[in-house]
């Protein structure tokens, strides 16, 4: 099969590309990525010369280029990871989130309709559900939980989800959606909580925590997420939404303290900063549906996954140092500009 993976140079997308090339030796993987600030082509360096891999630097909003790739590759499956994803940035500049996350999704689905595909899969987020109260640990997000967004980012992702379901109903586009809890693991961009805290702690810099750090997130190791998407695109039912989570809830402050402990750093590095506007208090996914229908369960315990993640950052200093310095943004031209 030929699979187009958009946003494949980002955190979860790149892990998915590597996962698919490792587990499906006969499949051809085409990665489309605009290489915005969060896209890092050096993440895919090990597979750039793989015979079953092709990288295309492209914006999913660029209809002409997207159609050209579909014409050339005739994909069977499209998995859309491409998205602006940082809540703080969406609060500062909502427009780019609407353009990429909504209009870009429409372009991809129009291409799927024009050229025909077996499956279009939209990678969404649990943030489309809003948040849950801290004093109700019995409540979880299910696939039937109403959408109730809190930020321009989550609103743009919810809008894309609604558009996907509209294309499924109106045009019979064979589409599925997954909504996952917070991911962590290798190649996580340093602006996100876990890698930011690891990198700052290693440099004995302040560890900025929003508010009092009481916000709760459900954490999932990124490879477990990749396995879930693999199952959905091959065995999931079209027109369905699948929640992906690990019943692994942690308060932000406890995550930061755990990282300090693992790295042997003092907790007095923790600095409390003004809370984010509209900051959701608790996310918690009920993954019963994907377990019952597709047999998926997370395999990585958080205690093991966080240690693997910390060790990865300790052994890949060059990767994140280039991001912090900004040098990574010239990687494409240096390595592949003449290709």
XYZ file of C-alpha atoms in Angstrom:
339
model
C 0.000 0.000 0.000
C 0.948 3.637 -0.414
C 0.274 5.808 2.638
C 0.492 9.596 2.709
C 1.399 10.894 6.160
C 0.982 14.646 6.532
C 2.859 16.413 9.296
C 5.293 13.516 9.320
C 8.246 15.628 10.455
C 6.490 16.619 13.670
C 6.508 14.772 16.959
C 3.774 12.154 16.621
C 3.873 12.111 12.815
C 7.578 11.287 12.674
C 7.169 8.527 15.242
C 4.345 7.127 13.091
C 6.485 7.239 9.930
C 9.298 5.374 11.682
C 6.821 2.890 13.164
C 5.204 2.135 9.789
C 8.487 1.706 7.932
C 9.650 -0.653 10.661
C 6.490 -2.755 10.757
C 5.304 -2.722 7.122
C 8.250 -3.434 4.851
C 6.081 -3.619 1.728
C 4.279 -0.302 2.218
C 5.398 2.971 0.658
C 5.285 6.002 2.964
C 4.988 9.507 1.513
C 5.596 12.252 4.067
C 4.182 15.732 3.421
C 5.358 18.439 5.789
C 5.568 22.214 5.521
C 8.515 22.235 7.946
C 7.171 24.988 10.141
C 8.975 25.724 13.395
C 7.683 22.421 14.872
C 8.717 20.259 11.906
C 12.235 18.861 12.070
C 13.485 16.912 9.086
C 16.555 15.684 10.961
C 14.138 13.484 12.914
C 13.640 11.486 9.696
C 17.316 11.428 8.720
C 17.598 7.668 9.247
C 14.924 6.942 6.619
C 15.485 9.696 4.056
C 17.228 7.221 1.753
C 14.847 4.353 2.490
C 13.600 2.880 -0.822
C 9.980 2.946 0.406
C 10.053 6.511 1.707
C 9.600 9.875 0.017
C 9.620 13.304 1.609
C 7.744 16.219 0.052
C 8.089 19.709 1.488
C 4.561 21.030 1.087
C 1.751 22.898 2.814
C -1.497 20.917 3.014
C -3.294 24.171 2.171
C -1.502 24.228 -1.201
C -4.159 22.516 -3.290
C -2.080 22.341 -6.481
C 0.874 20.631 -4.820
C -1.320 18.266 -2.800
C -3.189 17.210 -5.945
C 0.089 16.714 -7.782
C 1.377 14.355 -5.069
C -1.884 12.394 -5.145
C -1.655 12.180 -8.929
C 1.908 10.872 -8.746
C 1.552 8.491 -5.814
C -2.080 7.314 -6.001
C -2.277 6.685 -2.228
C -4.451 4.040 -0.621
C -4.502 5.676 2.806
C -4.033 9.233 4.085
C -3.211 9.920 7.742
C -3.406 13.606 8.635
C -1.153 14.676 11.496
C -0.482 18.112 9.997
C -1.683 20.772 12.414
C -0.714 23.821 14.352
C -0.900 22.385 17.851
C 0.370 24.683 20.582
C -2.405 26.243 22.659
C -0.369 29.296 23.710
C 0.442 30.113 20.086
C -3.224 29.741 19.122
C -4.166 32.318 21.746
C -1.659 34.763 20.259
C -2.536 34.113 16.588
C -5.710 32.095 15.920
C -5.726 32.680 12.154
C -2.949 30.275 11.204
C -4.668 27.537 13.223
C -7.895 27.976 11.295
C -6.043 27.996 7.994
C -3.972 24.869 8.554
C -6.233 22.813 10.788
C -9.526 23.492 8.985
C -8.799 24.570 5.410
C -5.830 22.219 5.097
C -8.023 19.315 6.177
C -10.575 20.288 3.520
C -7.900 20.314 0.806
C -6.728 16.837 1.787
C -10.236 15.416 1.773
C -11.005 17.039 -1.584
C -7.894 15.322 -2.954
C -9.098 12.034 -1.471
C -12.438 12.458 -3.206
C -10.856 13.384 -6.519
C -8.310 10.570 -6.644
C -10.056 7.928 -4.540
C -8.672 6.360 -1.368
C -9.449 3.412 0.889
C -9.206 5.402 4.122
C -8.754 8.973 5.274
C -7.767 9.214 8.936
C -7.917 12.440 10.936
C -5.631 12.627 13.966
C -7.471 14.789 16.473
C -7.168 15.484 20.187
C -9.031 15.007 23.445
C -8.963 18.796 23.830
C -12.031 19.066 21.583
C -14.073 17.865 24.575
C -13.052 20.770 26.798
C -12.179 19.743 30.335
C -13.449 17.790 33.312
C -13.725 18.941 36.963
C -10.961 17.914 39.338
C -13.483 16.789 41.941
C -15.130 14.208 39.651
C -12.495 11.500 39.032
C -15.306 9.212 37.914
C -15.919 11.253 34.744
C -14.136 10.480 31.459
C -14.335 11.608 27.855
C -16.145 9.110 25.632
C -16.759 9.296 21.910
C -20.241 10.680 22.602
C -19.070 13.472 24.915
C -20.231 16.802 23.409
C -17.547 18.994 21.855
C -16.849 21.949 24.139
C -13.657 23.747 23.165
C -11.616 26.132 25.306
C -8.969 27.588 22.961
C -8.602 28.587 19.305
C -6.467 25.462 18.877
C -9.076 23.039 20.190
C -11.821 24.908 18.316
C -9.910 24.500 15.051
C -9.444 20.762 15.674
C -13.113 20.323 16.553
C -14.036 22.209 13.377
C -11.883 19.836 11.342
C -13.504 16.826 13.023
C -16.970 18.100 12.138
C -15.833 18.675 8.559
C -14.496 15.111 8.344
C -17.814 13.694 9.518
C -19.651 15.933 7.046
C -17.510 14.593 4.187
C -18.216 11.065 5.388
C -21.963 11.651 5.395
C -22.276 13.866 2.302
C -19.647 12.330 0.015
C -19.301 8.892 1.640
C -15.604 9.564 2.202
C -14.205 6.496 4.023
C -12.987 8.419 7.046
C -12.107 7.764 10.674
C -11.056 10.035 13.533
C -8.909 9.369 16.586
C -8.812 11.616 19.640
C -5.810 10.977 21.825
C -4.655 12.139 25.222
C -1.294 13.861 25.786
C 1.620 12.053 24.149
C 5.215 11.913 25.341
C 8.366 10.233 24.068
C 11.263 10.734 21.599
C 11.350 13.762 19.262
C 8.868 15.787 21.339
C 9.312 19.480 20.501
C 10.960 21.353 23.407
C 8.113 23.855 23.888
C 5.903 21.095 25.335
C 5.776 20.330 29.064
C 7.847 17.152 29.474
C 10.749 17.957 27.100
C 10.816 21.585 28.286
C 11.181 20.492 31.890
C 13.831 17.894 31.049
C 15.931 20.331 29.032
C 15.592 23.218 31.491
C 16.416 20.960 34.433
C 19.534 19.669 32.689
C 20.693 23.282 32.382
C 19.592 24.199 35.922
C 17.166 26.740 34.479
C 13.812 27.653 36.057
C 11.010 25.164 35.486
C 7.948 27.312 34.650
C 4.668 25.806 35.860
C 1.313 27.402 35.059
C -0.765 28.456 38.079
C -0.275 25.948 40.885
C 0.389 23.027 38.549
C -2.820 21.239 39.539
C -4.026 20.678 35.969
C -4.381 16.966 35.224
C -3.450 15.273 31.945
C -3.785 11.674 30.739
C -0.355 10.694 29.353
C 0.321 8.103 26.640
C 3.657 6.936 25.247
C 3.825 7.939 21.601
C 4.461 4.440 20.231
C 1.244 3.229 21.857
C -0.569 5.992 19.968
C 1.071 4.870 16.717
C -0.163 1.318 17.285
C -3.681 2.628 17.859
C -3.701 4.547 14.579
C -2.284 1.497 12.788
C -5.225 -0.572 14.053
C -7.781 2.105 13.153
C -6.643 2.609 9.559
C -6.528 -1.140 8.905
C -9.451 -2.427 10.981
C -11.479 0.533 12.209
C -14.990 1.175 10.955
C -15.474 4.168 8.652
C -17.470 7.054 10.033
C -16.345 6.264 13.590
C -14.428 8.184 16.239
C -11.983 6.311 18.488
C -10.703 7.753 21.766
C -7.127 6.759 22.598
C -5.869 7.057 26.169
C -4.188 5.127 28.909
C -6.030 5.880 32.171
C -2.744 7.465 33.248
C -3.570 10.778 34.894
C -0.904 13.010 36.392
C -0.974 16.533 37.750
C 1.460 18.817 35.940
C 3.308 19.627 39.165
C 3.811 15.927 39.921
C 5.244 15.356 36.433
C 7.733 18.179 37.001
C 8.718 16.861 40.427
C 9.191 13.369 38.988
C 11.524 14.741 36.309
C 13.508 16.595 38.985
C 13.834 13.370 40.960
C 14.913 11.306 37.943
C 17.558 13.893 37.002
C 18.709 14.528 40.567
C 17.711 18.184 40.400
C 16.297 20.277 43.293
C 12.615 21.149 43.294
C 13.481 24.786 44.024
C 14.024 25.121 40.270
C 10.224 25.068 39.945
C 8.830 28.542 39.245
C 5.091 29.218 39.258
C 3.959 31.561 36.482
C 0.668 33.253 35.566
C -1.820 30.661 34.380
C -2.748 30.250 30.721
C -6.010 31.884 29.589
C -8.850 29.358 29.518
C -6.571 26.629 30.892
C -8.400 23.274 30.954
C -8.259 21.596 34.365
C -8.463 17.880 33.593
C -8.375 15.581 30.572
C -9.259 11.913 30.965
C -9.986 9.475 28.128
C -12.167 6.374 28.263
C -10.579 4.025 25.675
C -13.177 1.252 26.079
C -14.381 1.456 22.470
C -10.990 0.970 20.801
C -10.205 -1.835 23.237
C -13.487 -3.668 22.687
C -13.595 -3.226 18.903
C -9.912 -3.360 17.920
C -8.185 -4.965 20.905
C -5.940 -1.989 21.621
C -4.386 -1.399 25.026
C -1.353 0.727 25.935
C 1.767 -1.380 26.427
C 4.112 1.148 28.037
C 3.730 1.911 31.732
C 4.302 5.555 32.520
C 7.115 4.830 34.962
C 8.982 2.995 32.174
C 8.040 5.432 29.432
C 9.160 8.538 31.294
C 12.517 6.945 32.067
C 12.967 5.981 28.413
C 12.026 9.510 27.400
C 14.471 11.146 29.799
C 17.240 8.826 28.637
C 16.423 9.652 25.036
C 16.883 13.378 25.671
C 20.094 12.706 27.558
C 21.500 10.769 24.589
C 20.193 13.097 21.848
C 21.561 16.407 23.025
C 22.462 17.486 19.485
C 18.869 17.037 18.293
C 17.304 19.367 20.854
C 20.275 21.730 21.075
C 19.821 22.563 17.396
C 16.147 23.276 18.017
C 16.899 25.617 20.897
C 19.504 27.441 18.817
C 17.254 27.557 15.750
C 19.860 25.806 13.595
C 17.510 22.910 12.818
C 15.405 25.129 10.567
C 18.208 25.218 8.001
C 18.579 21.430 7.975
C 16.401 20.861 4.924
C 18.354 23.245 2.717
C 21.705 22.013 3.985
C 20.948 18.360 3.474
C 18.324 18.149 0.757
C 18.075 21.515 -0.967
C 19.691 20.209 -4.151
C 17.765 16.945 -4.307
